Amino acid sequence: MRHIISILIENEAGALSRVAGLFSARGYNIESLTVAPTEDESLSRMTILTHGSDEVLEQITKQLNKLVDVVKVVDLSEAAHVERELMLIKVRATGKDREEMKRMADIFRGRIIDVTESTYVIELTGASSKLDSFIAALDAGLILETVRTGVCGIGRGDRILKV
Amino acid sequence: MISGAEIVIRCLQEEKVDCVFGYPGGSVLHIYDALFKQDEVKHILVRHEQAAVHAADAYSRSSQRVGVALVTSGPGVTNTVTGIATAYMDSIPMVVLCGQVPTQYIGQDAFQECDTVGITRPCVKHNFLVKDVKDLAITIKKAFHIAATGRPGPVVVDIPKDITAQMCEFDYPKTIQMRSYNPVVKGHLGQIKKAVQILQEAKRPIIYAGGGVILSDAAEKLTQLARKLNFPVTNTLMGLGGYPATDRQFVGMLGMHGTFEANNAMHYADVILAIGARFDDRVIGNPEHFSQEKRRVIHIDIDPSSISKRVKVDVPIVGNVADVLDELLKLLDAGCKTDPEVADWWAQIEEWRGRESLRYRQSEHIMPQFVVEKLYEVTGGDAFITSDVGQHQMFAAQYYKFDKPRRWINSGGLGTMGVGLPYGMGVLMANPGAQVACVTGEGSIQMCIQEMSTCKQYGLPIKIINLNNGMLGMVRQWQEMFYSKRYSQSYVTSLPDFVKLAEAYGHVGMRIERPEDVEPALRKAFTEHKDDLVFMDFIIDPAANVFPMVAAGKGLTEMILAEEL
Ligand SMILES: Cc1cc2nc3c(=O)[nH]c(=O)nc-3n(C[C@H](O)[C@H](O)[C@H](O)COP(=O)(O)OP(=O)(O)OC[C@H]3O[C@@H](n4cnc5c(N)ncnc54)[C@H](O)[C@@H]3O)c2cc1C
Ligand SMILES: Cc1ncc(C[n+]2csc(CCOP(=O)(O)OP(=O)(O)O)c2C)c(N)n1
Ligand SMILES: [Mg+2]
């Protein structure tokens, strides 16, 4: 099962390596990990995308909670939430591909944010599956570079993760 | 204003630390200078930093206080890693203060620099790098708080040398609040009530108690509970002494080298009350085999991650053992019925007990089990027994009947050879004047044997019970049983003359080769040489093996018994 774990952690040097170290030491998998300070600068929020059985997930949340610097942990995917990922993708845009690329970006509600004679950089936000479909829809030979932030997510409505 | 180094010492004084185990070096020279100028905190100079950490660890294990080690940067720190990991695996509270290169040199491959926080991260409860002298006192306060509360564990504080020279006001906080760290103490009352209900319905109950009972100082409460319920009690290796071993309700240690009755009772129980025990792989054997029986499990543990980790738990109770047992006892007092059907269960247990699974063969040589039995008699069952790792450790666990907690000091989780002698030092520093015996093997003792020198310097009269089989016996046993007797590298040749070695260090040495000499030699060591370290080299039957044994991958009831061979 796919799970999105959100963590509030003290914004201290080494906090990231405690979390990453825990995952590697215990053999849990990390598909993506994003981290940045929150509106309260003393706290960082981390989002981890992982896969595992219910038992493994139970251990992951328990082990994360055990880290002394971790303030709160939730498994977002347990209830209603929204998730987004940002991708920047550089594509070859010459000749007839130039128009085609623009059209594809429009269809997926992407934005072209850098233009040269032969390339575009397209910015695309959405669920990870949408970014996957966009990549799949393009001619692989035209993709020069991709960079993705990894998933971040937030609970819907009154579900709030805060100290 | 005082210096950072003085702050370190003042913090130790505030924490009522009466002794630290350590070894000096460049980055801690300021701290050693501050140590020199006072006499509240005594310092024990070990001969290897590993021993400093083991000794601090045993100081904790044998008392209710937090042991402290102090080492220099680089190699001083790397030498501590085995000791820290050993304490971590057994949840032992400890604070390790490490020197570090000056702040401005960090990251430059400076002389004796190592990434202490990085190297120790996976084997500490928490660690800190102090970056500002203003944070020094509060960081040390946090270190002691974190080490000793919740599920205990070692905490490392890395202190750059420049910080120990800087001046600052000293203000030691009385209490500490951390928003990210609030261990649970009290158990959930609803869950405890559920537990009481299940306990009363049990037909084949067992109380399975581990290291958490010792760590929580709850041995007496456990005894009250067991007596009230008339349930059998088994202990893990780490739980020994948490319930009196001489009591009728005690069925012995369970697990890989547990008794026939303990393992069968655990396996066939319909209700398991697990108290501060973590269903280790050396305890339940093959998990699939273990899960074949239908049963209900109640688990009291302060660490939620210990619960349902290896065995599915029906009633989890997260909390401190002592507090939860208080609640349990209260509820039971308010309306406890004794279940007649437990009598049948006892009859079954007595039948299993009748197998006398700890009986061992006689020999013209000294049998190691016999030595431990005599040690028990001679010390009146009241000594602190430290141990190393191997067959001798299991013999000590099986044949010394621990009636009190914190008397059995060994490395269970990491299984670290070499702990025995430094453990003895830590025990004696925490319990001056106590009888301390270190049951060891000729392999293990040589891993920290240099500490005989420390023992001489500080007059630590440990009795070293060397069960010398000339073999890495535990390895040999596995090779004999599972590798068709191909004894690959388990035979120790060129052993030193331990008697002369002990004498060279200024101690008393004895070699004991005949069974009839065992008891007199022990008596002599514990009376005439009460105040001496005595190295007792018992030349034992090299073929002696540890039984019962649950082989790797086998179920808990699939024990190999001594009589079957
Ligand atoms: C050669 C060798 C052979 C071994 N053979 C055996 C064997 O036959 N049988 C055996 O039992 N072991 C054996 N061991 C030891 C084994 O590896 C484990 O170390 C041991 O079984 C763990 O004991 P425990 O479950 O009591 O847990 P511990 O490691 O003592 O853990 C304590 C548990 O209690 C919890 N706890 C701590 N403090 C509190 C508190 N205040 N309140 C509530 N809970 C708390 C902790 O969270 C943890 O879950 C052997 C080791 C070696 C080296
Ligand atoms: C540091 C370390 N290295 C290796 C081992 C593996 N090991 C476990 S028991 C053992 C043999 C111990 O020999 P000895 O101390 O003579 O004890 P005996 O089993 O003979 O009683 C070994 C090598 C270990 N536990 N610790
Ligand atoms: Mg040996």
PDB file of C-alpha atoms in Angstrom, chain A residues 10-14 17-18 21 25-26 40 42-43 58-59 62-63 65-71 163, chain B residues 88 117 121-122 124-128 131 142 146 151 178-181 303-309 312:
ATOM      1  CA  GLU A  10      12.489  20.299  15.127  1.00  0.00           C
ATOM      2  CA  ASN A  11      14.355  22.348  12.554  1.00  0.00           C
ATOM      3  CA  GLU A  12      17.788  21.289  13.804  1.00  0.00           C
ATOM      4  CA  ALA A  13      20.949  20.348  11.957  1.00  0.00           C
ATOM      5  CA  GLY A  14      20.910  16.638  11.282  1.00  0.00           C
ATOM      6  CA  SER A  17      19.620  12.395   8.483  1.00  0.00           C
ATOM      7  CA  ARG A  18      17.873  11.004  11.566  1.00  0.00           C
ATOM      8  CA  GLY A  21      18.912   6.942   8.635  1.00  0.00           C
ATOM      9  CA  ALA A  25      18.586   1.113   8.968  1.00  0.00           C
ATOM     10  CA  ARG A  26      15.220  -0.612   9.252  1.00  0.00           C
ATOM     11  CA  ASP A  40       7.097  28.527  12.436  1.00  0.00           C
ATOM     12  CA  SER A  42      11.706  26.285  14.467  1.00  0.00           C
ATOM     13  CA  LEU A  43       9.830  23.438  12.791  1.00  0.00           C
ATOM     14  CA  GLU A  58       2.530   0.826  11.976  1.00  0.00           C
ATOM     15  CA  GLN A  59       6.210   0.317  12.751  1.00  0.00           C
ATOM     16  CA  LYS A  62       5.945   4.279  15.788  1.00  0.00           C
ATOM     17  CA  GLN A  63       9.644   4.453  15.022  1.00  0.00           C
ATOM     18  CA  ASN A  65       7.474   9.085  16.771  1.00  0.00           C
ATOM     19  CA  LYS A  66      10.293   7.653  18.826  1.00  0.00           C
ATOM     20  CA  LEU A  67      12.862  10.019  17.310  1.00  0.00           C
ATOM     21  CA  VAL A  68      13.449  12.628  19.962  1.00  0.00           C
ATOM     22  CA  ASP A  69      13.292  15.540  17.473  1.00  0.00           C
ATOM     23  CA  VAL A  70      10.014  14.465  15.919  1.00  0.00           C
ATOM     24  CA  VAL A  71       7.053  16.466  17.210  1.00  0.00           C
ATOM     25  CA  VAL A 163       1.835  21.728  17.373  1.00  0.00           C
TER      26      VAL A 163
ATOM     27  CA  TYR B  88      21.389   0.877  23.311  1.00  0.00           C
ATOM     28  CA  VAL B 117      27.014  12.552  15.768  1.00  0.00           C
ATOM     29  CA  ARG B 121      23.360   8.173  15.443  1.00  0.00           C
ATOM     30  CA  PRO B 122      22.077   4.664  14.748  1.00  0.00           C
ATOM     31  CA  VAL B 124      21.967   6.165  20.525  1.00  0.00           C
ATOM     32  CA  LYS B 125      18.625   7.225  21.876  1.00  0.00           C
ATOM     33  CA  HIS B 126      19.659  10.738  20.928  1.00  0.00           C
ATOM     34  CA  ASN B 127      22.790  12.771  20.377  1.00  0.00           C
ATOM     35  CA  PHE B 128      23.801  16.422  20.392  1.00  0.00           C
ATOM     36  CA  LYS B 131      27.482  24.714  19.049  1.00  0.00           C
ATOM     37  CA  LYS B 142      18.424  17.266  28.234  1.00  0.00           C
ATOM     38  CA  ILE B 146      16.311  11.751  27.731  1.00  0.00           C
ATOM     39  CA  ARG B 151      12.487   3.749  27.218  1.00  0.00           C
ATOM     40  CA  MET B 178      10.565  19.389  25.311  1.00  0.00           C
ATOM     41  CA  ARG B 179       7.603  19.639  22.976  1.00  0.00           C
ATOM     42  CA  SER B 180       8.945  16.786  20.861  1.00  0.00           C
ATOM     43  CA  TYR B 181       9.638  14.391  23.727  1.00  0.00           C
ATOM     44  CA  ASP B 303       7.735   1.888  23.870  1.00  0.00           C
ATOM     45  CA  PRO B 304       4.797   1.535  21.458  1.00  0.00           C
ATOM     46  CA  SER B 305       7.191   0.231  18.800  1.00  0.00           C
ATOM     47  CA  SER B 306       7.937  -2.846  20.942  1.00  0.00           C
ATOM     48  CA  ILE B 307       4.258  -3.745  20.788  1.00  0.00           C
ATOM     49  CA  SER B 308       2.998  -5.845  17.868  1.00  0.00           C
ATOM     50  CA  LYS B 309       6.451  -5.703  16.321  1.00  0.00           C
ATOM     51  CA  LYS B 312       0.429  -9.559  17.277  1.00  0.00           C
TER      52      LYS B 312
END
